[in-house]
Amino acid sequence: MAEVTNTIGRRKAAIARVYLTPGKGEIKINGKDYKEYFTVPQFQIVVMQPFAKLGQTENYDVKVNVAGGGYKGQAEAVRMGIARALVEINPEDRVSLKKEGFLRRDSRVVERKKPGRPGARKRFQFSKR
């Protein structure tokens, strides 16, 4: 059996479990091809960035289970998971992927709604009379 590398990528509320195996460049996200899952070309590019940076687009098959968040958060979570898996396979790639920011966890999340207000910081309209 081929060696499977599994990692986790996170962004906002999205969590991506990435399984990387040596193969011919097939990327499946939640059972669908990544171009079918992410129909917006911008998100397809985001998913492929770690491979494009290292020039290894056709060397690995990727299987991803992603849940939570929106499409942008999911795409960036998948990117982080792929980058982490590539570093696990070849630690020398860490420098170039880290320089691009693919290994950095973007921890910005939506601020919670506070009691007595319509949103996190917004206030109800003030009425003098």
PDB file of C-alpha atoms in Angstrom:
ATOM      1  CA  MET A   1       0.000   0.000   0.000  1.00  0.00           C
ATOM      2  CA  ALA A   2       1.222   3.505  -0.807  1.00  0.00           C
ATOM      3  CA  GLU A   3       2.120   5.758   2.070  1.00  0.00           C
ATOM      4  CA  VAL A   4      -0.733   8.051   3.110  1.00  0.00           C
ATOM      5  CA  THR A   5      -0.009  11.397   4.746  1.00  0.00           C
ATOM      6  CA  ASN A   6      -2.925  12.954   6.587  1.00  0.00           C
ATOM      7  CA  THR A   7      -3.068  16.488   7.985  1.00  0.00           C
ATOM      8  CA  ILE A   8      -5.620  19.071   9.057  1.00  0.00           C
ATOM      9  CA  GLY A   9      -6.077  22.598   7.719  1.00  0.00           C
ATOM     10  CA  ARG A  10      -8.284  25.242   9.325  1.00  0.00           C
ATOM     11  CA  ARG A  11      -9.645  28.669   8.370  1.00  0.00           C
ATOM     12  CA  LYS A  12     -12.520  30.530  10.050  1.00  0.00           C
ATOM     13  CA  ALA A  13     -15.113  27.818  10.770  1.00  0.00           C
ATOM     14  CA  ALA A  14     -13.839  25.442   8.060  1.00  0.00           C
ATOM     15  CA  ILE A  15     -11.876  22.288   8.861  1.00  0.00           C
ATOM     16  CA  ALA A  16     -10.251  20.216   6.113  1.00  0.00           C
ATOM     17  CA  ARG A  17      -8.868  16.702   6.638  1.00  0.00           C
ATOM     18  CA  VAL A  18      -6.355  16.082   3.844  1.00  0.00           C
ATOM     19  CA  TYR A  19      -5.055  12.658   2.770  1.00  0.00           C
ATOM     20  CA  LEU A  20      -2.066  12.797   0.380  1.00  0.00           C
ATOM     21  CA  THR A  21      -0.843   9.729  -1.515  1.00  0.00           C
ATOM     22  CA  PRO A  22       1.651   9.360  -4.383  1.00  0.00           C
ATOM     23  CA  GLY A  23      -0.344   9.352  -7.613  1.00  0.00           C
ATOM     24  CA  LYS A  24      -1.145  11.200 -10.800  1.00  0.00           C
ATOM     25  CA  GLY A  25      -2.605  14.524  -9.612  1.00  0.00           C
ATOM     26  CA  GLU A  26      -6.239  13.687  -8.834  1.00  0.00           C
ATOM     27  CA  ILE A  27      -7.870  15.956  -6.232  1.00  0.00           C
ATOM     28  CA  LYS A  28     -11.179  14.854  -4.667  1.00  0.00           C
ATOM     29  CA  ILE A  29     -13.027  17.068  -2.196  1.00  0.00           C
ATOM     30  CA  ASN A  30     -15.976  15.462  -0.395  1.00  0.00           C
ATOM     31  CA  GLY A  31     -16.120  12.799  -3.123  1.00  0.00           C
ATOM     32  CA  LYS A  32     -16.185  15.288  -6.033  1.00  0.00           C
ATOM     33  CA  ASP A  33     -13.416  16.578  -8.299  1.00  0.00           C
ATOM     34  CA  TYR A  34     -12.067  19.856  -6.917  1.00  0.00           C
ATOM     35  CA  LYS A  35     -13.165  21.768 -10.055  1.00  0.00           C
ATOM     36  CA  GLU A  36     -16.691  20.465  -9.572  1.00  0.00           C
ATOM     37  CA  TYR A  37     -16.707  21.280  -5.828  1.00  0.00           C
ATOM     38  CA  PHE A  38     -15.142  24.756  -6.164  1.00  0.00           C
ATOM     39  CA  THR A  39     -16.834  26.162  -9.278  1.00  0.00           C
ATOM     40  CA  VAL A  40     -15.223  29.610  -8.851  1.00  0.00           C
ATOM     41  CA  PRO A  41     -11.811  29.599 -10.622  1.00  0.00           C
ATOM     42  CA  GLN A  42     -10.266  31.731  -7.846  1.00  0.00           C
ATOM     43  CA  PHE A  43     -10.862  28.963  -5.280  1.00  0.00           C
ATOM     44  CA  GLN A  44      -9.467  26.324  -7.648  1.00  0.00           C
ATOM     45  CA  ILE A  45      -6.257  28.367  -7.895  1.00  0.00           C
ATOM     46  CA  VAL A  46      -6.088  28.687  -4.086  1.00  0.00           C
ATOM     47  CA  VAL A  47      -6.300  24.887  -3.710  1.00  0.00           C
ATOM     48  CA  MET A  48      -3.501  24.334  -6.253  1.00  0.00           C
ATOM     49  CA  GLN A  49      -1.098  27.002  -4.887  1.00  0.00           C
ATOM     50  CA  PRO A  50       1.131  24.697  -2.754  1.00  0.00           C
ATOM     51  CA  PHE A  51       1.615  22.287  -5.684  1.00  0.00           C
ATOM     52  CA  ALA A  52       2.254  25.144  -8.123  1.00  0.00           C
ATOM     53  CA  LYS A  53       4.837  26.691  -5.777  1.00  0.00           C
ATOM     54  CA  LEU A  54       6.771  23.406  -5.555  1.00  0.00           C
ATOM     55  CA  GLY A  55       6.127  22.351  -9.174  1.00  0.00           C
ATOM     56  CA  GLN A  56       4.590  19.024  -8.090  1.00  0.00           C
ATOM     57  CA  THR A  57       1.138  19.334  -9.636  1.00  0.00           C
ATOM     58  CA  GLU A  58       1.017  15.781 -11.055  1.00  0.00           C
ATOM     59  CA  ASN A  59       2.881  13.856  -8.313  1.00  0.00           C
ATOM     60  CA  TYR A  60       0.203  13.308  -5.649  1.00  0.00           C
ATOM     61  CA  ASP A  61      -3.429  12.267  -5.336  1.00  0.00           C
ATOM     62  CA  VAL A  62      -5.383  14.239  -2.741  1.00  0.00           C
ATOM     63  CA  LYS A  63      -8.546  13.200  -0.904  1.00  0.00           C
ATOM     64  CA  VAL A  64     -10.138  15.883   1.278  1.00  0.00           C
ATOM     65  CA  ASN A  65     -13.041  15.894   3.717  1.00  0.00           C
ATOM     66  CA  VAL A  66     -14.007  19.497   4.421  1.00  0.00           C
ATOM     67  CA  ALA A  67     -16.816  20.819   6.612  1.00  0.00           C
ATOM     68  CA  GLY A  68     -17.994  24.117   8.051  1.00  0.00           C
ATOM     69  CA  GLY A  69     -17.633  27.704   6.899  1.00  0.00           C
ATOM     70  CA  GLY A  70     -18.086  29.026   3.386  1.00  0.00           C
ATOM     71  CA  TYR A  71     -16.327  28.257   0.133  1.00  0.00           C
ATOM     72  CA  LYS A  72     -13.469  30.729   0.661  1.00  0.00           C
ATOM     73  CA  GLY A  73     -12.715  29.435   4.156  1.00  0.00           C
ATOM     74  CA  GLN A  74     -12.899  25.853   2.909  1.00  0.00           C
ATOM     75  CA  ALA A  75     -10.548  26.553  -0.010  1.00  0.00           C
ATOM     76  CA  GLU A  76      -7.974  28.150   2.303  1.00  0.00           C
ATOM     77  CA  ALA A  77      -8.333  25.307   4.815  1.00  0.00           C
ATOM     78  CA  VAL A  78      -7.672  22.784   2.024  1.00  0.00           C
ATOM     79  CA  ARG A  79      -4.626  24.814   0.916  1.00  0.00           C
ATOM     80  CA  MET A  80      -3.215  24.773   4.443  1.00  0.00           C
ATOM     81  CA  GLY A  81      -3.820  21.019   4.800  1.00  0.00           C
ATOM     82  CA  ILE A  82      -2.103  20.274   1.485  1.00  0.00           C
ATOM     83  CA  ALA A  83       0.869  22.475   2.407  1.00  0.00           C
ATOM     84  CA  ARG A  84       1.226  20.733   5.784  1.00  0.00           C
ATOM     85  CA  ALA A  85       1.099  17.308   4.115  1.00  0.00           C
ATOM     86  CA  LEU A  86       3.768  18.307   1.588  1.00  0.00           C
ATOM     87  CA  VAL A  87       6.032  19.491   4.425  1.00  0.00           C
ATOM     88  CA  GLU A  88       5.484  16.186   6.249  1.00  0.00           C
ATOM     89  CA  ILE A  89       6.619  14.308   3.122  1.00  0.00           C
ATOM     90  CA  ASN A  90       9.609  16.569   2.398  1.00  0.00           C
ATOM     91  CA  PRO A  91      10.711  18.907   5.261  1.00  0.00           C
ATOM     92  CA  GLU A  92      12.990  20.859   2.880  1.00  0.00           C
ATOM     93  CA  ASP A  93       9.881  22.376   1.234  1.00  0.00           C
ATOM     94  CA  ARG A  94       8.930  24.075   4.513  1.00  0.00           C
ATOM     95  CA  VAL A  95      10.955  27.233   3.845  1.00  0.00           C
ATOM     96  CA  SER A  96       9.332  28.043   0.486  1.00  0.00           C
ATOM     97  CA  LEU A  97       5.784  27.202   1.666  1.00  0.00           C
ATOM     98  CA  LYS A  98       6.194  29.161   4.896  1.00  0.00           C
ATOM     99  CA  LYS A  99       7.485  32.181   2.966  1.00  0.00           C
ATOM    100  CA  GLU A 100       4.250  32.180   0.914  1.00  0.00           C
ATOM    101  CA  GLY A 101       2.174  31.985   4.132  1.00  0.00           C
ATOM    102  CA  PHE A 102       0.545  28.622   3.332  1.00  0.00           C
ATOM    103  CA  LEU A 103       1.494  27.169   6.727  1.00  0.00           C
ATOM    104  CA  ARG A 104       0.220  30.095   8.802  1.00  0.00           C
ATOM    105  CA  ARG A 105      -3.155  29.562  10.475  1.00  0.00           C
ATOM    106  CA  ASP A 106      -5.399  32.544   9.710  1.00  0.00           C
ATOM    107  CA  SER A 107      -7.259  32.607  13.014  1.00  0.00           C
ATOM    108  CA  ARG A 108      -9.638  35.490  12.274  1.00  0.00           C
ATOM    109  CA  VAL A 109     -13.204  34.450  13.075  1.00  0.00           C
ATOM    110  CA  VAL A 110     -16.528  36.244  13.356  1.00  0.00           C
ATOM    111  CA  GLU A 111     -16.955  38.100  16.645  1.00  0.00           C
ATOM    112  CA  ARG A 112     -19.857  36.864  18.754  1.00  0.00           C
ATOM    113  CA  LYS A 113     -23.104  38.778  19.112  1.00  0.00           C
ATOM    114  CA  LYS A 114     -23.414  40.576  22.451  1.00  0.00           C
ATOM    115  CA  PRO A 115     -26.622  40.634  24.521  1.00  0.00           C
ATOM    116  CA  GLY A 116     -28.861  43.706  24.185  1.00  0.00           C
ATOM    117  CA  ARG A 117     -27.448  44.600  20.767  1.00  0.00           C
ATOM    118  CA  PRO A 118     -28.371  43.694  17.198  1.00  0.00           C
ATOM    119  CA  GLY A 119     -24.834  42.497  16.359  1.00  0.00           C
ATOM    120  CA  ALA A 120     -21.347  42.248  17.808  1.00  0.00           C
ATOM    121  CA  ARG A 121     -20.774  46.012  18.013  1.00  0.00           C
ATOM    122  CA  LYS A 122     -23.757  47.672  16.389  1.00  0.00           C
ATOM    123  CA  ARG A 123     -26.224  49.461  18.628  1.00  0.00           C
ATOM    124  CA  PHE A 124     -29.960  49.994  18.198  1.00  0.00           C
ATOM    125  CA  GLN A 125     -30.934  53.405  16.884  1.00  0.00           C
ATOM    126  CA  PHE A 126     -30.933  56.067  19.602  1.00  0.00           C
ATOM    127  CA  SER A 127     -34.249  57.839  20.159  1.00  0.00           C
ATOM    128  CA  LYS A 128     -34.299  61.080  22.127  1.00  0.00           C
ATOM    129  CA  ARG A 129     -38.102  61.083  22.549  1.00  0.00           C
TER     130      ARG A 129
END
